[in-house]
Short mmCIF file of C-alpha atoms and ligand atoms in Angstrom, two decimals:
data_model
loop_
_atom_site.label_atom_id
_atom_site.label_comp_id
_atom_site.label_asym_id
_atom_site.label_seq_id
_atom_site.Cartn_x
_atom_site.Cartn_y
_atom_site.Cartn_z
CA UNK A 270 127.55 127.41 -66.72
CA UNK A 271 130.03 126.49 -69.44
CA UNK A 272 130.43 122.71 -69.55
CA UNK A 273 132.79 120.19 -71.05
CA UNK A 274 129.96 118.63 -73.03
CA UNK A 275 130.75 117.35 -76.47
CA UNK A 276 128.52 119.18 -78.94
CA UNK A 277 128.79 116.45 -81.55
CA UNK A 278 125.43 115.00 -80.64
CA UNK A 279 122.85 117.66 -80.04
CA UNK A 280 120.55 115.54 -77.84
CA UNK A 281 120.69 117.71 -74.74
CA UNK A 282 122.99 120.65 -75.43
CA UNK A 283 124.73 122.57 -78.14
CA UNK A 284 126.61 125.77 -78.83
CA UNK A 285 126.22 128.39 -81.56
CA UNK A 286 128.48 131.32 -82.38
CA UNK A 287 126.87 134.62 -83.39
CA UNK A 288 129.17 136.97 -85.35
CA UNK A 289 129.00 140.76 -85.47
CA UNK A 290 128.69 142.71 -88.74
CA UNK A 291 129.92 145.99 -90.11
CA UNK A 292 128.23 148.09 -92.78
CA UNK A 293 130.41 148.58 -95.83
CA UNK A 294 127.57 150.63 -97.33
CA UNK A 295 124.45 152.01 -95.62
CA UNK A 296 122.31 154.22 -97.81
CA UNK A 297 118.92 155.55 -96.74
CA UNK A 298 116.65 155.84 -99.76
CA UNK A 299 113.31 156.94 -98.32
CA UNK A 300 110.50 156.18 -95.93
CA UNK A 301 108.25 153.14 -96.29
CA UNK A 302 104.54 152.84 -95.62
CA UNK A 303 105.31 150.70 -92.52
CA UNK A 304 107.33 153.60 -91.02
CA UNK A 305 110.70 151.90 -91.54
CA UNK A 306 113.32 153.34 -93.87
CA UNK A 307 113.98 151.86 -97.30
CA UNK A 308 117.67 150.91 -97.36
CA UNK A 309 120.40 149.85 -99.77
CA UNK A 310 123.20 148.24 -97.77
CA UNK A 311 126.24 146.03 -98.09
CA UNK A 312 126.93 144.15 -94.85
CA UNK A 313 129.93 142.09 -93.87
CA UNK A 314 130.28 139.51 -91.06
CA UNK A 315 133.43 139.77 -88.97
CA UNK A 316 135.22 137.38 -86.64
CA UNK A 317 134.00 138.92 -83.40
CA UNK A 318 131.24 136.76 -81.97
CA UNK A 319 128.98 136.03 -79.03
CA UNK A 320 128.88 132.42 -77.81
CA UNK A 321 125.52 130.89 -76.95
CA UNK A 322 125.02 127.56 -75.20
CA UNK A 323 121.67 125.77 -75.13
CA UNK A 324 120.63 123.11 -72.59
CA UNK A 325 117.41 121.21 -73.18
CA UNK A 326 115.02 121.09 -70.19
CA UNK A 327 111.69 119.44 -69.60
CA UNK A 328 110.05 122.19 -67.56
CA UNK A 329 108.68 124.29 -70.51
CA UNK A 330 110.66 127.29 -69.29
CA UNK A 331 112.83 129.53 -71.48
CA UNK A 332 115.57 130.82 -69.22
CA UNK A 333 118.46 133.11 -70.14
CA UNK A 334 121.63 133.95 -68.23
CA UNK A 335 124.53 136.08 -69.38
CA UNK A 336 128.03 137.09 -68.26
CA UNK A 337 127.20 140.78 -68.87
CA UNK A 338 125.02 142.27 -66.09
CA UNK A 339 124.03 145.23 -68.30
CA UNK A 340 121.91 143.11 -70.60
CA UNK A 341 118.18 142.67 -70.03
CA UNK A 342 117.26 138.99 -69.63
CA UNK A 343 113.53 139.63 -70.09
CA UNK A 344 111.06 139.51 -72.96
CA UNK A 345 112.66 142.55 -74.64
CA UNK A 346 115.83 140.53 -75.31
CA UNK A 347 115.88 139.16 -78.89
CA UNK A 348 117.09 135.81 -77.52
CA UNK A 349 113.87 135.36 -75.55
CA UNK A 350 111.77 136.72 -78.43
CA UNK A 351 113.42 134.30 -80.88
CA UNK A 352 113.02 131.31 -78.54
CA UNK A 353 109.32 132.07 -77.96
CA UNK A 354 108.72 132.65 -81.67
CA UNK A 355 110.25 129.35 -82.81
CA UNK A 356 108.53 127.44 -79.97
CA UNK A 357 105.17 128.94 -81.00
CA UNK A 358 105.78 127.82 -84.59
CA UNK A 359 106.64 124.31 -83.34
CA UNK A 360 103.20 124.04 -81.70
CA UNK A 361 104.78 122.49 -78.63
CA UNK A 362 104.72 124.93 -75.72
CA UNK A 363 106.13 122.18 -73.45
CA UNK A 364 109.62 122.63 -74.92
CA UNK A 365 112.09 124.15 -72.48
CA UNK A 366 115.64 125.47 -72.65
CA UNK A 367 118.29 127.12 -70.55
CA UNK A 368 120.38 129.52 -72.59
CA UNK A 369 123.75 130.89 -71.53
CA UNK A 370 125.11 133.90 -73.43
CA UNK A 371 128.76 134.88 -73.38
CA UNK A 372 128.55 138.46 -74.62
CA UNK A 373 131.66 139.48 -76.53
CA UNK A 374 130.06 141.93 -78.99
CA UNK A 375 129.56 145.37 -77.39
CA UNK A 376 125.93 146.36 -76.75
CA UNK A 377 124.27 149.29 -78.58
CA UNK A 378 127.27 149.56 -80.87
CA UNK A 379 125.88 149.28 -84.42
CA UNK A 380 127.37 145.79 -84.83
CA UNK A 381 124.08 143.78 -84.82
CA UNK A 382 125.08 141.85 -81.69
CA UNK A 383 121.46 141.48 -80.54
CA UNK A 384 120.25 140.55 -84.04
CA UNK A 385 122.97 137.93 -84.38
CA UNK A 386 122.00 136.43 -81.01
CA UNK A 387 118.39 136.23 -82.25
CA UNK A 388 119.48 134.45 -85.44
CA UNK A 389 121.66 132.07 -83.39
CA UNK A 390 118.66 131.09 -81.25
CA UNK A 391 116.59 130.20 -84.33
CA UNK A 392 119.42 128.02 -85.67
CA UNK A 393 120.24 126.49 -82.28
CA UNK A 394 116.72 125.66 -81.11
CA UNK A 395 115.71 124.27 -84.50
CA UNK A 396 118.51 121.78 -83.95
CA UNK A 397 118.19 121.20 -80.18
CA UNK A 398 114.42 120.73 -80.28
CA UNK A 399 114.68 118.81 -83.59
CA UNK A 400 112.01 120.95 -85.22
CA UNK A 401 113.14 120.28 -88.80
CA UNK A 402 112.42 123.79 -90.08
CA UNK A 403 114.09 124.59 -93.42
CA UNK A 404 116.56 127.46 -93.83
CA UNK A 405 113.83 129.26 -95.82
CA UNK A 406 111.42 128.94 -92.88
CA UNK A 407 114.11 130.18 -90.48
CA UNK A 408 114.74 133.14 -92.79
CA UNK A 409 111.04 134.03 -92.74
CA UNK A 410 110.98 133.88 -88.93
CA UNK A 411 114.18 135.90 -88.69
CA UNK A 412 112.61 138.82 -90.58
CA UNK A 413 109.85 138.96 -87.93
CA UNK A 414 112.48 139.49 -85.24
CA UNK A 415 114.28 142.48 -86.78
CA UNK A 416 115.61 144.04 -89.95
CA UNK A 417 119.21 142.77 -89.53
CA UNK A 418 118.37 139.24 -88.32
CA UNK A 419 118.09 137.62 -91.81
CA UNK A 420 121.55 138.93 -92.66
CA UNK A 421 122.94 137.50 -89.42
CA UNK A 422 121.48 134.09 -90.25
CA UNK A 423 123.24 134.00 -93.64
CA UNK A 424 126.25 136.20 -92.96
CA UNK A 425 129.30 136.65 -95.14
CA UNK A 426 129.03 139.52 -97.61
CA UNK A 427 125.44 140.37 -98.57
CA UNK A 428 123.44 143.20 -100.07
CA UNK A 429 120.51 144.03 -97.78
CA UNK A 430 117.52 145.84 -99.25
CA UNK A 431 113.97 146.70 -98.17
CA UNK A 432 114.14 147.58 -94.48
CA UNK A 433 117.32 145.47 -94.42
CA UNK A 434 115.66 142.04 -94.37
CA UNK A 435 115.95 141.24 -98.10
CA UNK A 436 119.37 139.66 -98.46
CA UNK A 437 121.21 138.97 -101.71
CA UNK A 438 124.66 137.35 -101.78
CA UNK A 439 127.55 139.25 -103.32
CA UNK A 440 129.22 137.02 -105.85
CA UNK A 441 132.82 137.82 -105.01
CA UNK A 442 133.83 138.66 -101.44
CA UNK A 443 137.34 138.54 -100.03
CA UNK A 444 137.58 137.06 -96.53
CA UNK A 445 141.27 137.83 -96.25
CA UNK A 446 140.48 141.48 -95.48
CA UNK A 447 140.32 142.56 -91.84
CA UNK A 448 139.14 145.37 -89.61
CA UNK A 449 140.26 147.24 -86.54
CA UNK A 450 137.13 148.13 -84.65
CA UNK A 451 136.88 150.70 -81.84
CA UNK A 452 134.11 151.60 -79.41
CA UNK A 453 133.91 153.96 -76.47
CA UNK A 454 132.45 151.77 -73.68
CA UNK A 455 130.70 154.81 -72.16
CA UNK A 456 128.75 155.66 -75.32
CA UNK A 457 125.90 153.84 -77.04
CA UNK A 458 123.41 154.97 -79.69
CA UNK A 459 119.77 153.96 -79.95
CA UNK A 460 118.98 152.78 -83.49
CA UNK A 461 115.40 154.19 -83.56
CA UNK A 462 116.76 157.52 -82.38
CA UNK A 463 119.45 157.57 -85.10
CA UNK A 464 116.89 156.93 -87.84
CA UNK A 465 114.45 159.51 -86.48
CA UNK A 466 117.25 162.09 -86.30
CA UNK A 467 118.18 161.31 -89.90
CA UNK A 468 114.52 161.72 -90.94
CA UNK A 469 114.26 165.05 -89.15
CA UNK A 470 117.22 166.46 -91.05
CA UNK A 471 116.98 164.75 -94.44
CA UNK A 472 113.42 163.71 -95.26
CA UNK A 473 113.02 166.46 -97.87
CA UNK A 474 115.62 164.60 -99.97
CA UNK A 475 113.95 161.17 -99.68
CA UNK A 476 113.10 159.22 -102.81
CA UNK A 477 109.45 158.19 -102.98
CA UNK A 478 108.99 155.84 -105.90
CA UNK A 479 109.82 152.13 -106.10
CA UNK A 480 111.41 152.69 -109.52
CA UNK A 481 113.82 155.23 -107.99
CA UNK A 482 114.67 152.79 -105.16
CA UNK A 483 115.42 150.16 -107.80
CA UNK A 484 117.80 152.51 -109.63
CA UNK A 485 119.83 152.84 -106.41
CA UNK A 486 119.81 149.06 -105.77
CA UNK A 487 120.97 148.42 -109.33
CA UNK A 488 123.69 151.02 -108.95
CA UNK A 489 124.97 149.38 -105.75
CA UNK A 490 124.95 145.89 -107.30
CA UNK A 491 127.01 147.15 -110.21
CA UNK A 492 129.51 149.62 -108.72
CA UNK A 493 133.01 148.76 -109.80
CA UNK A 494 134.39 148.20 -106.29
CA UNK A 495 131.97 145.38 -105.49
CA UNK A 496 132.97 143.00 -108.27
CA UNK A 497 135.42 141.83 -107.17
CA UNK A 498 135.53 143.11 -103.58
CA UNK A 499 139.24 142.81 -102.81
CA UNK A 500 141.97 144.73 -101.06
CA UNK A 501 143.21 145.82 -104.52
CA UNK A 502 139.75 147.21 -105.17
CA UNK A 503 138.76 148.26 -101.64
CA UNK A 504 135.27 149.34 -100.61
CA UNK A 505 135.06 153.16 -100.27
CA UNK A 506 132.58 152.76 -97.33
CA UNK A 507 129.46 154.91 -96.92
CA UNK A 508 127.11 155.34 -94.00
CA UNK A 509 124.30 157.89 -94.21
CA UNK A 510 123.63 157.63 -90.45
CA UNK A 511 127.21 158.74 -89.80
CA UNK A 512 126.29 162.16 -91.25
CA UNK A 513 123.92 162.81 -88.35
CA UNK A 514 125.63 160.85 -85.55
CA UNK A 515 129.26 161.91 -86.03
CA UNK A 516 128.70 165.68 -85.54
CA UNK A 517 127.02 165.18 -82.14
CA UNK A 518 129.02 162.18 -80.85
CA UNK A 519 132.62 162.80 -79.72
CA UNK A 520 133.17 159.03 -79.38
CA UNK A 521 132.62 158.67 -83.14
CA UNK A 522 134.79 161.65 -84.10
CA UNK A 523 137.61 160.51 -81.81
CA UNK A 524 137.34 156.90 -82.97
CA UNK A 525 137.55 157.90 -86.63
CA UNK A 526 140.43 160.25 -85.88
CA UNK A 527 142.35 157.46 -84.14
CA UNK A 528 141.72 155.02 -86.99
CA UNK A 529 142.79 157.55 -89.63
CA UNK A 530 146.20 157.77 -87.94
CA UNK A 531 146.96 154.05 -88.51
CA UNK A 532 149.19 152.77 -91.30
CA UNK A 533 147.71 150.61 -94.04
CA UNK A 534 144.06 151.70 -93.65
CA UNK A 535 142.12 151.19 -96.90
CA UNK A 536 138.98 153.00 -95.74
CA UNK A 537 137.08 153.81 -92.54
CA UNK A 538 133.55 154.52 -91.33
CA UNK A 539 131.06 154.25 -88.50
CA UNK A 540 129.13 150.95 -88.40
CA UNK A 541 125.31 150.92 -88.44
CA UNK A 542 123.84 153.52 -86.12
CA UNK A 543 127.18 153.72 -84.26
CA UNK A 544 129.02 154.56 -82.18
CA UNK A 545 131.55 151.85 -83.13
CA UNK A 546 133.89 152.73 -85.99
CA UNK A 547 136.12 150.52 -88.07
CA UNK A 548 139.02 150.68 -90.51
CA UNK A 549 139.46 148.11 -93.29
CA UNK A 550 142.88 146.54 -93.88
CA UNK A 551 144.14 144.36 -96.75
CA UNK A 552 144.77 141.41 -94.44
CA UNK A 553 144.74 140.29 -90.80
CA UNK A 554 148.54 140.45 -90.45
CA UNK A 555 148.78 144.15 -91.32
CA UNK A 556 145.78 144.93 -89.07
CA UNK A 557 147.28 142.97 -86.15
CA UNK A 558 150.63 144.74 -86.42
CA UNK A 559 148.93 148.16 -86.27
CA UNK A 560 146.60 147.01 -83.49
CA UNK A 561 149.49 145.86 -81.28
CA UNK A 562 151.52 148.99 -82.03
CA UNK A 563 148.63 151.25 -81.01
CA UNK A 564 147.02 149.34 -78.14
CA UNK A 565 148.35 151.70 -75.45
CA UNK A 566 147.16 154.77 -77.37
CA UNK A 567 143.74 153.16 -77.78
CA UNK A 568 143.52 152.50 -74.05
CA UNK A 569 144.66 156.03 -73.17
CA UNK A 570 141.83 157.39 -75.34
CA UNK A 571 139.39 155.26 -73.32
CA UNK A 572 138.38 153.01 -76.22
CA UNK A 573 137.85 149.28 -76.43
CA UNK A 574 139.30 147.75 -79.58
CA UNK A 575 139.21 144.54 -81.60
CA UNK A 576 141.15 143.25 -84.57
CA UNK A 577 139.32 140.67 -86.67
CA UNK A 578 139.09 139.30 -90.18
CA UNK A 579 136.12 139.32 -92.53
CA UNK A 580 134.07 136.15 -92.17
CA UNK A 581 132.26 134.18 -94.86
CA UNK A 582 129.47 132.79 -92.64
CA UNK A 583 126.82 134.02 -90.24
CA UNK A 584 125.60 132.16 -87.15
CA UNK A 585 127.25 128.74 -86.94
CA UNK A 586 126.67 125.55 -84.96
CA UNK A 587 129.81 124.37 -83.16
CA UNK A 588 130.50 120.74 -83.94
O1 LIG B 173 114.27 146.23 -87.31
P1 LIG B 173 114.90 146.71 -86.07
O2 LIG B 173 114.15 146.29 -84.84
O3 LIG B 173 116.35 146.41 -85.95
O4 LIG B 173 114.81 148.30 -86.11
C1 LIG B 173 115.00 149.10 -84.98
C2 LIG B 173 114.46 150.49 -85.29
O5 LIG B 173 115.32 151.18 -86.21
C3 LIG B 173 113.09 150.52 -85.90
O6 LIG B 173 112.08 150.47 -84.93
C4 LIG B 173 113.12 151.86 -86.63
O7 LIG B 173 112.90 152.93 -85.72
C5 LIG B 173 114.56 151.96 -87.12
N1 LIG B 173 114.72 151.42 -88.48
C6 LIG B 173 114.24 152.14 -89.56
N2 LIG B 173 114.37 151.62 -90.82
C7 LIG B 173 114.98 150.44 -91.02
C8 LIG B 173 115.48 149.69 -89.92
C9 LIG B 173 115.34 150.22 -88.67
O8 LIG B 173 113.70 153.24 -89.42
N3 LIG B 173 115.10 149.98 -92.25
#
C-alpha cells in the first residue's frame, strides 16, 4: 500500500520512521511494588528502523496491515493499543486510520521494535488527526503503553530509570559510532520470561531501598566513560539479563562469539532481553568494512545481520 504521496502536507497521509535501540547498560536494581523491576539503563537509538504509513479515513476504524505475516495485527499489537489510546484521549471515537507497517526491525529481539512502533503511532496520529497534544502529553501516554516507549519517543542517547520509563538525556553522545547487530531468525526471547528468570536466580541480591537505587543511578550518571561518550572513551557495555539468557541460548553465545572475532570491536553485548547481540565500532566505515568482509560467514552461521550508526533521534516524521 506504499504510495507516491507527498508527506509535506499531512492532511490525509503521513509517514513516520521508528528506530530500534540497543542497551549500552542494563542494570537490574530490585523489584518494585508494581511487580516491575527497578532499572538503571543507558539506551541508544540506532539507524535500523520500521517505516509506518498512516492514511486518514472517515469510517472510525483503526486498521493495520504489515509486510511481515508473523506479526499479530490485533489488539495485542502496540500499534493498535497506541492508536486506541490516543483516540480515546482525543474524545473523538469517529477518527479512523489505515496503518501500514514495513517491519525491518526483527521481532522479539530485544531491540524495542514494538515499543518504537507504539511511539511512532502517538507521534503520527497526533499530527494526522491534528490533536495538538504537547510532547509532554505524548510522553505521559507513551509510559502507559510500555516501559521502553518513552525512550523510543525521544531517542538518541538517554538514561532510563524507574521501570525504564523515566528518561534523562545524556549530555554528550557521539553519533559517529556504529554497531554490527546479529540475530538468529529462529530464536526469540520473551521479555517477561527473561525478567522472571533473572528474579528466580538473583532476587536475594536485590536492593530494596530508594536511597540505594539512587546511589546506583548517581554512579551511572557519573561514570567516566559516559562523559564524554566517544570512541576514544568507549562504553564497556553491561546487561544483567545477559547473565541468565546467554548460558541457555546458543544463538546468543554464537552471536557474541562471531562478533568477538571481528576487527575493530570496542565492546560487545546482548541487547535488552535478547537474543540479538551487537558490537560497537568507532565509526560506520570501520563497521561496514568488517560487515562486508564477514557477510558470508554470518550467513553460514544462520544469522541475520545489520550494520548501522548510532542515531541522535527517536521516532521521526518524514517530511
Ligand atoms: O513494560 P513492558 O510491557 O515492555 O514490559 C514487559 C514485561 O517485562 C513486563 O510485563 C515485566 O514482566 C517485564 N519487565 C520488568 N521490569 C521492567 C520492565 C519490564 O519486570 N522494568
